[in-house]
């Protein structure tokens, strides 16, 4: 079993045991962060109806970027352009919002169901081009599971 499948299996077990959405998101961030030793900052930003991303659970250095407007930075651009963004070298990106001066590459994977964007996984690495194809697929597997979680929360019409 690849590690992403193991993380999803663990999340499903926690969910069956009655874990809250908040606890599942924290567990997902923990699992994601452990996926690869090149991940130095791993977090979830949630998209709010006022078109602002708000930082949820994260592992790594505290960041000033707790709120990011859609269209700003790598995170906000991913939502504005409705696509995942893999930045091999943040030093070459003009609208990059620095979380740490050590960050070299960044990956944003949207947590979405079709056109509906709920949130995003944001990962920073101190290494240039840390996010190869296999790594991106692993992160995507967990982001897809989280999309199902957000969708079910929405259909229940409550926060947790
Ligand atoms: N680098 C991001 C901001 C978030 S911090 O990396 C945690 C961006 O450019 O949107």
PDB file of C-alpha atoms and ligand atoms in Angstrom:
ATOM      1  CA  UNK A   1       0.000   0.000   0.000  1.00  0.00           C
ATOM      2  CA  UNK A   2       1.466   3.389  -0.910  1.00  0.00           C
ATOM      3  CA  UNK A   3       1.683   5.868   1.909  1.00  0.00           C
ATOM      4  CA  UNK A   4      -1.074   8.153   0.635  1.00  0.00           C
ATOM      5  CA  UNK A   5      -3.475   5.180   0.703  1.00  0.00           C
ATOM      6  CA  UNK A   6      -2.403   4.479   4.267  1.00  0.00           C
ATOM      7  CA  UNK A   7      -3.126   8.079   5.254  1.00  0.00           C
ATOM      8  CA  UNK A   8      -6.574   7.900   3.661  1.00  0.00           C
ATOM      9  CA  UNK A   9      -7.247   4.575   5.435  1.00  0.00           C
ATOM     10  CA  UNK A  10      -6.269   6.204   8.755  1.00  0.00           C
ATOM     11  CA  UNK A  11      -8.531   9.207   8.059  1.00  0.00           C
ATOM     12  CA  UNK A  12     -11.444   6.874   7.240  1.00  0.00           C
ATOM     13  CA  UNK A  13     -10.884   4.974  10.470  1.00  0.00           C
ATOM     14  CA  UNK A  14     -10.846   8.229  12.462  1.00  0.00           C
ATOM     15  CA  UNK A  15     -14.035   9.307  10.708  1.00  0.00           C
ATOM     16  CA  UNK A  16     -15.763   6.003  11.542  1.00  0.00           C
ATOM     17  CA  UNK A  17     -14.709   6.516  15.145  1.00  0.00           C
ATOM     18  CA  UNK A  18     -16.541   9.861  15.139  1.00  0.00           C
ATOM     19  CA  UNK A  19     -13.673  12.377  14.739  1.00  0.00           C
ATOM     20  CA  UNK A  20     -14.797  15.970  14.044  1.00  0.00           C
ATOM     21  CA  UNK A  21     -14.053  17.646  10.708  1.00  0.00           C
ATOM     22  CA  UNK A  22     -11.510  19.833  12.515  1.00  0.00           C
ATOM     23  CA  UNK A  23      -9.696  16.783  13.876  1.00  0.00           C
ATOM     24  CA  UNK A  24      -9.771  15.089  10.467  1.00  0.00           C
ATOM     25  CA  UNK A  25      -8.238  18.186   8.844  1.00  0.00           C
ATOM     26  CA  UNK A  26      -5.486  18.252  11.468  1.00  0.00           C
ATOM     27  CA  UNK A  27      -4.819  14.546  10.946  1.00  0.00           C
ATOM     28  CA  UNK A  28      -4.700  15.071   7.177  1.00  0.00           C
ATOM     29  CA  UNK A  29      -2.138  17.870   7.535  1.00  0.00           C
ATOM     30  CA  UNK A  30      -0.067  15.690   9.831  1.00  0.00           C
ATOM     31  CA  UNK A  31      -0.208  12.803   7.342  1.00  0.00           C
ATOM     32  CA  UNK A  32       0.641  15.057   4.411  1.00  0.00           C
ATOM     33  CA  UNK A  33       3.578  16.589   6.245  1.00  0.00           C
ATOM     34  CA  UNK A  34       4.995  13.144   6.975  1.00  0.00           C
ATOM     35  CA  UNK A  35       4.679  12.080   3.323  1.00  0.00           C
ATOM     36  CA  UNK A  36       8.020  13.546   2.360  1.00  0.00           C
ATOM     37  CA  UNK A  37      10.962  14.872   4.338  1.00  0.00           C
ATOM     38  CA  UNK A  38      11.272  17.682   1.795  1.00  0.00           C
ATOM     39  CA  UNK A  39       7.972  19.164   3.074  1.00  0.00           C
ATOM     40  CA  UNK A  40       8.932  21.930   5.491  1.00  0.00           C
ATOM     41  CA  UNK A  41       5.590  23.710   5.815  1.00  0.00           C
ATOM     42  CA  UNK A  42       2.252  22.007   5.198  1.00  0.00           C
ATOM     43  CA  UNK A  43      -1.163  23.559   5.667  1.00  0.00           C
ATOM     44  CA  UNK A  44      -4.744  23.913   4.535  1.00  0.00           C
ATOM     45  CA  UNK A  45      -6.282  27.212   3.461  1.00  0.00           C
ATOM     46  CA  UNK A  46     -10.082  27.279   3.374  1.00  0.00           C
ATOM     47  CA  UNK A  47     -11.985  29.421   0.884  1.00  0.00           C
ATOM     48  CA  UNK A  48     -14.646  31.645   2.420  1.00  0.00           C
ATOM     49  CA  UNK A  49     -17.649  33.150   0.617  1.00  0.00           C
ATOM     50  CA  UNK A  50     -16.037  36.615   0.670  1.00  0.00           C
ATOM     51  CA  UNK A  51     -13.324  35.241  -1.664  1.00  0.00           C
ATOM     52  CA  UNK A  52     -10.677  35.133   1.038  1.00  0.00           C
ATOM     53  CA  UNK A  53      -8.550  32.117   1.890  1.00  0.00           C
ATOM     54  CA  UNK A  54      -8.163  31.586   5.619  1.00  0.00           C
ATOM     55  CA  UNK A  55      -5.391  29.499   7.134  1.00  0.00           C
ATOM     56  CA  UNK A  56      -6.583  26.322   8.817  1.00  0.00           C
ATOM     57  CA  UNK A  57      -4.382  23.661  10.406  1.00  0.00           C
ATOM     58  CA  UNK A  58      -0.703  23.774   9.492  1.00  0.00           C
ATOM     59  CA  UNK A  59       2.671  22.354  10.489  1.00  0.00           C
ATOM     60  CA  UNK A  60       5.802  24.501  10.245  1.00  0.00           C
ATOM     61  CA  UNK A  61       6.841  28.040  11.033  1.00  0.00           C
ATOM     62  CA  UNK A  62       4.028  30.497  11.841  1.00  0.00           C
ATOM     63  CA  UNK A  63       3.123  32.657   8.858  1.00  0.00           C
ATOM     64  CA  UNK A  64       1.858  36.234   8.530  1.00  0.00           C
ATOM     65  CA  UNK A  65      -0.347  35.076   5.662  1.00  0.00           C
ATOM     66  CA  UNK A  66      -3.369  33.956   7.632  1.00  0.00           C
ATOM     67  CA  UNK A  67      -5.775  35.619   5.177  1.00  0.00           C
ATOM     68  CA  UNK A  68      -5.064  35.666   1.444  1.00  0.00           C
ATOM     69  CA  UNK A  69      -7.410  37.282  -1.065  1.00  0.00           C
ATOM     70  CA  UNK A  70      -8.302  35.346  -4.211  1.00  0.00           C
ATOM     71  CA  UNK A  71      -5.857  36.454  -6.904  1.00  0.00           C
ATOM     72  CA  UNK A  72      -3.040  37.258  -4.444  1.00  0.00           C
ATOM     73  CA  UNK A  73       0.127  35.176  -4.125  1.00  0.00           C
ATOM     74  CA  UNK A  74       0.494  31.620  -5.334  1.00  0.00           C
ATOM     75  CA  UNK A  75      -2.383  30.468  -3.117  1.00  0.00           C
ATOM     76  CA  UNK A  76      -4.858  33.100  -4.274  1.00  0.00           C
ATOM     77  CA  UNK A  77      -3.821  32.708  -7.903  1.00  0.00           C
ATOM     78  CA  UNK A  78      -4.566  28.961  -7.773  1.00  0.00           C
ATOM     79  CA  UNK A  79      -8.157  29.753  -6.784  1.00  0.00           C
ATOM     80  CA  UNK A  80      -8.527  32.642  -9.260  1.00  0.00           C
ATOM     81  CA  UNK A  81      -7.283  30.450 -12.101  1.00  0.00           C
ATOM     82  CA  UNK A  82      -9.020  27.328 -10.742  1.00  0.00           C
ATOM     83  CA  UNK A  83      -5.887  25.201 -11.095  1.00  0.00           C
ATOM     84  CA  UNK A  84      -3.193  23.529  -9.070  1.00  0.00           C
ATOM     85  CA  UNK A  85       0.140  25.364  -9.062  1.00  0.00           C
ATOM     86  CA  UNK A  86       3.569  23.786  -8.727  1.00  0.00           C
ATOM     87  CA  UNK A  87       6.325  26.413  -8.411  1.00  0.00           C
ATOM     88  CA  UNK A  88       9.808  24.882  -8.818  1.00  0.00           C
ATOM     89  CA  UNK A  89      11.553  28.069  -7.677  1.00  0.00           C
ATOM     90  CA  UNK A  90       9.621  30.754  -5.824  1.00  0.00           C
ATOM     91  CA  UNK A  91      12.445  33.254  -6.419  1.00  0.00           C
ATOM     92  CA  UNK A  92      11.238  33.449 -10.013  1.00  0.00           C
ATOM     93  CA  UNK A  93       7.602  34.210  -9.168  1.00  0.00           C
ATOM     94  CA  UNK A  94       6.669  37.876  -8.888  1.00  0.00           C
ATOM     95  CA  UNK A  95       3.481  37.646  -6.843  1.00  0.00           C
ATOM     96  CA  UNK A  96       4.826  35.075  -4.386  1.00  0.00           C
ATOM     97  CA  UNK A  97       4.003  35.830  -0.721  1.00  0.00           C
ATOM     98  CA  UNK A  98       6.969  34.734   1.389  1.00  0.00           C
ATOM     99  CA  UNK A  99       6.203  32.584   4.397  1.00  0.00           C
ATOM    100  CA  UNK A 100       9.856  31.776   5.081  1.00  0.00           C
ATOM    101  CA  UNK A 101      12.985  33.134   3.417  1.00  0.00           C
ATOM    102  CA  UNK A 102      14.192  29.526   3.223  1.00  0.00           C
ATOM    103  CA  UNK A 103      11.338  28.407   0.962  1.00  0.00           C
ATOM    104  CA  UNK A 104      12.427  27.471  -2.545  1.00  0.00           C
ATOM    105  CA  UNK A 105       9.495  25.538  -4.026  1.00  0.00           C
ATOM    106  CA  UNK A 106       5.766  25.524  -3.375  1.00  0.00           C
ATOM    107  CA  UNK A 107       2.835  23.279  -4.281  1.00  0.00           C
ATOM    108  CA  UNK A 108      -0.834  24.236  -4.145  1.00  0.00           C
ATOM    109  CA  UNK A 109      -3.410  21.515  -4.756  1.00  0.00           C
ATOM    110  CA  UNK A 110      -7.050  22.562  -4.771  1.00  0.00           C
ATOM    111  CA  UNK A 111      -9.553  20.677  -2.646  1.00  0.00           C
ATOM    112  CA  UNK A 112     -12.472  20.708  -5.032  1.00  0.00           C
ATOM    113  CA  UNK A 113     -15.416  18.765  -6.437  1.00  0.00           C
ATOM    114  CA  UNK A 114     -15.759  19.777 -10.068  1.00  0.00           C
ATOM    115  CA  UNK A 115     -16.232  23.547 -10.177  1.00  0.00           C
ATOM    116  CA  UNK A 116     -16.728  23.877  -6.420  1.00  0.00           C
ATOM    117  CA  UNK A 117     -13.493  24.852  -4.628  1.00  0.00           C
ATOM    118  CA  UNK A 118     -13.600  24.288  -0.870  1.00  0.00           C
ATOM    119  CA  UNK A 119      -9.997  24.774   0.166  1.00  0.00           C
ATOM    120  CA  UNK A 120      -6.435  23.987  -0.818  1.00  0.00           C
ATOM    121  CA  UNK A 121      -3.388  22.093   0.404  1.00  0.00           C
ATOM    122  CA  UNK A 122      -0.308  24.360   0.441  1.00  0.00           C
ATOM    123  CA  UNK A 123       3.161  22.860   0.885  1.00  0.00           C
ATOM    124  CA  UNK A 124       6.513  24.673   0.977  1.00  0.00           C
ATOM    125  CA  UNK A 125       9.939  23.094   0.642  1.00  0.00           C
ATOM    126  CA  UNK A 126      13.412  24.479   1.256  1.00  0.00           C
ATOM    127  CA  UNK A 127      14.518  22.461  -1.763  1.00  0.00           C
ATOM    128  CA  UNK A 128      14.193  23.687  -5.349  1.00  0.00           C
ATOM    129  CA  UNK A 129      11.683  21.630  -7.399  1.00  0.00           C
ATOM    130  CA  UNK A 130      10.701  19.348  -4.523  1.00  0.00           C
ATOM    131  CA  UNK A 131       7.344  18.386  -6.043  1.00  0.00           C
ATOM    132  CA  UNK A 132       7.820  15.716  -8.705  1.00  0.00           C
ATOM    133  CA  UNK A 133       4.979  13.921 -10.464  1.00  0.00           C
ATOM    134  CA  UNK A 134       4.667  11.068  -7.952  1.00  0.00           C
ATOM    135  CA  UNK A 135       4.725  13.458  -5.004  1.00  0.00           C
ATOM    136  CA  UNK A 136       2.002  15.584  -6.582  1.00  0.00           C
ATOM    137  CA  UNK A 137      -0.155  12.463  -7.144  1.00  0.00           C
ATOM    138  CA  UNK A 138       0.197  11.476  -3.497  1.00  0.00           C
ATOM    139  CA  UNK A 139      -0.859  14.914  -2.307  1.00  0.00           C
ATOM    140  CA  UNK A 140      -3.719  14.893  -4.817  1.00  0.00           C
ATOM    141  CA  UNK A 141      -5.002  11.570  -3.403  1.00  0.00           C
ATOM    142  CA  UNK A 142      -5.410  13.143   0.037  1.00  0.00           C
ATOM    143  CA  UNK A 143      -6.804  16.411  -1.337  1.00  0.00           C
ATOM    144  CA  UNK A 144      -9.458  14.386  -3.193  1.00  0.00           C
ATOM    145  CA  UNK A 145     -10.431  12.615   0.018  1.00  0.00           C
ATOM    146  CA  UNK A 146     -10.675  15.969   1.786  1.00  0.00           C
ATOM    147  CA  UNK A 147     -12.941  17.258  -1.002  1.00  0.00           C
ATOM    148  CA  UNK A 148     -15.361  14.450  -0.133  1.00  0.00           C
ATOM    149  CA  UNK A 149     -15.174  15.479   3.521  1.00  0.00           C
ATOM    150  CA  UNK A 150     -15.964  19.128   2.732  1.00  0.00           C
ATOM    151  CA  UNK A 151     -18.767  18.053   0.406  1.00  0.00           C
ATOM    152  CA  UNK A 152     -20.380  15.874   3.055  1.00  0.00           C
ATOM    153  CA  UNK A 153     -20.044  18.660   5.635  1.00  0.00           C
ATOM    154  CA  UNK A 154     -21.776  21.028   3.228  1.00  0.00           C
ATOM    155  CA  UNK A 155     -24.604  18.581   2.570  1.00  0.00           C
ATOM    156  CA  UNK A 156     -25.105  18.248   6.340  1.00  0.00           C
ATOM    157  CA  UNK A 157     -25.346  22.060   6.466  1.00  0.00           C
ATOM    158  CA  UNK A 158     -23.181  22.421   9.532  1.00  0.00           C
ATOM    159  CA  UNK A 159     -19.577  23.149  10.442  1.00  0.00           C
ATOM    160  CA  UNK A 160     -18.464  19.847  11.896  1.00  0.00           C
TER     161      UNK A 160
HETATM  162  N1  LIG B   1       3.534  31.412  -0.453  1.00  0.00           N
HETATM  163  C1  LIG B   1       2.107  31.552  -0.400  1.00  0.00           C
HETATM  164  C2  LIG B   1       1.649  32.127   0.922  1.00  0.00           C
HETATM  165  C3  LIG B   1       1.415  31.107   1.963  1.00  0.00           C
HETATM  166  S1  LIG B   1       2.789  30.720   2.840  1.00  0.00           S
HETATM  167  O1  LIG B   1       3.692  30.046   1.913  1.00  0.00           O
HETATM  168  C4  LIG B   1       2.405  29.627   4.015  1.00  0.00           C
HETATM  169  C5  LIG B   1       1.617  32.392  -1.556  1.00  0.00           C
HETATM  170  O2  LIG B   1       2.428  32.955  -2.303  1.00  0.00           O
HETATM  171  O3  LIG B   1       0.408  32.512  -1.711  1.00  0.00           O
END
